[in-house]
C-alpha positions as MATLAB code, in Angstrom:
seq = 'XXXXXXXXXXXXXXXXXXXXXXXXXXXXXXXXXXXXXXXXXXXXXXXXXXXXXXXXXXXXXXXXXXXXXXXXXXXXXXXXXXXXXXXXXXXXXXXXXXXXXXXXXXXXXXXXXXXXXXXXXXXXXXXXXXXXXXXXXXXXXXXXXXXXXXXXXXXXXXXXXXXXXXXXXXXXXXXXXXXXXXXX';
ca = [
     -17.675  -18.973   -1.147;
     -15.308  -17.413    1.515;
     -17.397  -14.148    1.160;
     -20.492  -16.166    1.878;
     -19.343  -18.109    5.279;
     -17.682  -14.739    6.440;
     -21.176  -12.982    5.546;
     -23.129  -15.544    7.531;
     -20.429  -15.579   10.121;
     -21.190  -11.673   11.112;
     -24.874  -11.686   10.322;
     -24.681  -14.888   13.050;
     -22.940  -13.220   15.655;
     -24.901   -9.984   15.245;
     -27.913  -11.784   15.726;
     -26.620  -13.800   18.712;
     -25.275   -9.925   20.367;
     -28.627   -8.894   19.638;
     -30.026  -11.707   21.621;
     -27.488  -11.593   24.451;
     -28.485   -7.558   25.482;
     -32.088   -8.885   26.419;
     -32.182   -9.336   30.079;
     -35.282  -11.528   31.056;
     -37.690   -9.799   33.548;
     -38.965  -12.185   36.028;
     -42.459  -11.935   37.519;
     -44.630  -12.254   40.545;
     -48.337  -11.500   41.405;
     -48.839   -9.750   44.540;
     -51.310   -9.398   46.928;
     -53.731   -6.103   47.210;
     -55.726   -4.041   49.536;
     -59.274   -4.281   48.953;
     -62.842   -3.882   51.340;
     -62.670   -5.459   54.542;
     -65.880   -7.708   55.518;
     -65.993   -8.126   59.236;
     -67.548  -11.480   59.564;
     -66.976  -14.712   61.738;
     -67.527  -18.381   60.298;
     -65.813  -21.115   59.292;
     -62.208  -21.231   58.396;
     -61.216  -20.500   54.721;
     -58.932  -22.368   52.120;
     -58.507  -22.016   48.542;
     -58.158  -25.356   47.674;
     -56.649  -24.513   44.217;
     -56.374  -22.547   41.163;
     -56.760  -24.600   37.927;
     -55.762  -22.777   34.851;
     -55.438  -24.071   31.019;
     -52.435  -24.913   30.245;
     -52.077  -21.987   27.303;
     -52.255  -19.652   30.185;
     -50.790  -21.499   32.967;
     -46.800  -21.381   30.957;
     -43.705  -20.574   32.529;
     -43.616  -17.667   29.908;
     -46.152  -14.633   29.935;
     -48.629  -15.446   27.535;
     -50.419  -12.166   25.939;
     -53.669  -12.240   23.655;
     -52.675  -10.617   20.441;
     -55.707  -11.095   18.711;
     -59.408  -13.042   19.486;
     -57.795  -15.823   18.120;
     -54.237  -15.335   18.465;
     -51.568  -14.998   21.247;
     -47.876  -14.347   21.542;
     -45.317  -16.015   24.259;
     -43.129  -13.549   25.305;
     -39.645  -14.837   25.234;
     -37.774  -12.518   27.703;
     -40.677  -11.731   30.422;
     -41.321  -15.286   32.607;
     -43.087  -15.947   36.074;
     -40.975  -16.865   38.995;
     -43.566  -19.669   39.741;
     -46.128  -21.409   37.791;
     -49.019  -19.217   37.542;
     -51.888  -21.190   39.013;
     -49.867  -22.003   42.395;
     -48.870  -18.312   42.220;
     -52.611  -17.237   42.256;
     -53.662  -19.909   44.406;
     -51.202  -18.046   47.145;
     -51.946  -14.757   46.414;
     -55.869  -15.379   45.921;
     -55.866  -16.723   50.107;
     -53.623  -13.734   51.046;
     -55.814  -11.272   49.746;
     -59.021  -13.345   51.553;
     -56.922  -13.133   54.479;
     -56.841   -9.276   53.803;
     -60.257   -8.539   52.680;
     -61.593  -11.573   56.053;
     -59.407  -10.384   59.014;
     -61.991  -12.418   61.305;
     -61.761  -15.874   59.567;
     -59.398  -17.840   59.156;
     -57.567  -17.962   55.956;
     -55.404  -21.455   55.230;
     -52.437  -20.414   53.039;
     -51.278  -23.037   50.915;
     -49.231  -25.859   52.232;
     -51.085  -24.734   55.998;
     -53.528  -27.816   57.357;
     -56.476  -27.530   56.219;
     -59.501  -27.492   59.523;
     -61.854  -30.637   58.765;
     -65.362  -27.768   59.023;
     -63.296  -25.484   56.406;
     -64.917  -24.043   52.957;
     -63.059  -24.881   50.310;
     -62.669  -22.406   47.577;
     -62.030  -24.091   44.210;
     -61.173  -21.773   41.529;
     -61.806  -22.499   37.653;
     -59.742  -20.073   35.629;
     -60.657  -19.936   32.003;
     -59.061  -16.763   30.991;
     -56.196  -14.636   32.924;
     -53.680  -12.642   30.489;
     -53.135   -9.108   29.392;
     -54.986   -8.132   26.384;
     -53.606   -4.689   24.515;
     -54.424   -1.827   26.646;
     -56.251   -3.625   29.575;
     -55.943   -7.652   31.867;
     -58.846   -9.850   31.404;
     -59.627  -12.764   34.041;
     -63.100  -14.381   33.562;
     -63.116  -17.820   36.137;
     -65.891  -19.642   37.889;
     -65.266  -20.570   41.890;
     -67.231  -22.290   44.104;
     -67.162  -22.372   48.289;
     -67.410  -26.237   49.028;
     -68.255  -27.221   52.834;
     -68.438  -31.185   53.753;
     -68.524  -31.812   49.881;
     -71.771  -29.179   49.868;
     -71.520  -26.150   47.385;
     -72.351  -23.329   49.715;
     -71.201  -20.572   47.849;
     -70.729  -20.136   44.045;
     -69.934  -17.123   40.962;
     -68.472  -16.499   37.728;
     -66.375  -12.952   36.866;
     -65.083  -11.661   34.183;
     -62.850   -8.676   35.379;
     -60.677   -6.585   33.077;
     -58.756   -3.975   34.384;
     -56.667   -1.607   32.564;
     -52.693   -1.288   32.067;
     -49.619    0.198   30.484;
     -47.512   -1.580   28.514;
     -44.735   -3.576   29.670;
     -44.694   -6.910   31.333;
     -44.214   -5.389   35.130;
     -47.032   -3.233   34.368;
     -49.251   -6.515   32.978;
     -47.952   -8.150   36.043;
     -49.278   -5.724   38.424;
     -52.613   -5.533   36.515;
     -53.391   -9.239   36.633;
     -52.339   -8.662   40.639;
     -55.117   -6.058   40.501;
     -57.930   -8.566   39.059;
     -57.124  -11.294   41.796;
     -57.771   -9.017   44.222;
     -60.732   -7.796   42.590;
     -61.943  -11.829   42.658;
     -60.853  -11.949   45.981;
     -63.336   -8.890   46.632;
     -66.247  -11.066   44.983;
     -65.744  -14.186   46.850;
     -65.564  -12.346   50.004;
     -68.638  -10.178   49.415;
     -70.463  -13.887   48.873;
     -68.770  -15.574   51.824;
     -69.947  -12.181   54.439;
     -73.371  -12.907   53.709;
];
């Protein structure tokens, strides 16, 4: 019996050392360079970002399989992931639209602004490559003016920095494809 206790006693605190030498990686999208549309109008906002909740966790959330994926339990965002894109998706507008306008989040909002509203359906890393597939639309005095659906993937390493950077990569890729509509 004493065997047994001082058994599960080290196998315990092996397992707990084991635990305690795994730092947790915090992580942030960023904003990217992209094509720059030189065109006047109306003053931009991305309204928001909505996201599914399976995506939009404090915890990365990686597709494992088509029907399967795996919380990581060491790599988290610093923010919640739809406000994060929501931020980064108007900074990169604001890069890619140098002549307009671009509200950040939190900014008032001009009454004769478009409104982006972004639908997010799928935004994680897959193995090997990042996969965001959303629907937006450009809304102007509660008129759709402006509309698309993507599906981007672009490729990565492994690591969670690396699937970090990579989803960076396919916001600014959307942010490309809305402001390619929006220059017309």
């Amino acid at each position: 019996m004493t065997r047994t206790i001082a058994t599960l006693a080290m196998a315990l605190t092996l397992g707990l050392a084991g635990c305690a030498g795994q730092r947790t990686i915090y992580l942030a999208l960023s904003p990217t360079s992209g094509p720059t549309f030189h065109t006047r109008g109306a003053a931009i906002a991305v309204a928001h970002v909505l996201m599914p909740p399976t995506i939009d966790r404090i915890y990365l959330t990686t597709a494992t399989g088509p029907n399967t994926r795996a919380v990581s339990r060491r790599a988290r965002w610093t923010a919640p992931l739809a406000g994060q894109a929501q931020a980064i998706l108007a900074r990169d507008l604001a890069r890619r639209l140098p002549e307009r306008r671009v509200a950040m989040p939190g900014d008032p909002v001009p009454r004769a602004a478009l409104l982006v509203h972004v639908e997010v359906t799928e935004f994680m890393p897959h193995p090997g490559h990042v996969e965001l597939a959303a629907d937006w639309r450009g809304v102007r005095a509660g008129k759709a003016v402006a509309a698309g659906r993507v599906r981007i993937a672009e490729r990565c390493g492994g690591g969670a920095a690396a699937e970090a950077h990579a989803m960076s990569v396919a916001l600014g890729r959307l942010a490309d494809r809305i402001a390619a509509r929006l220059s017309r």
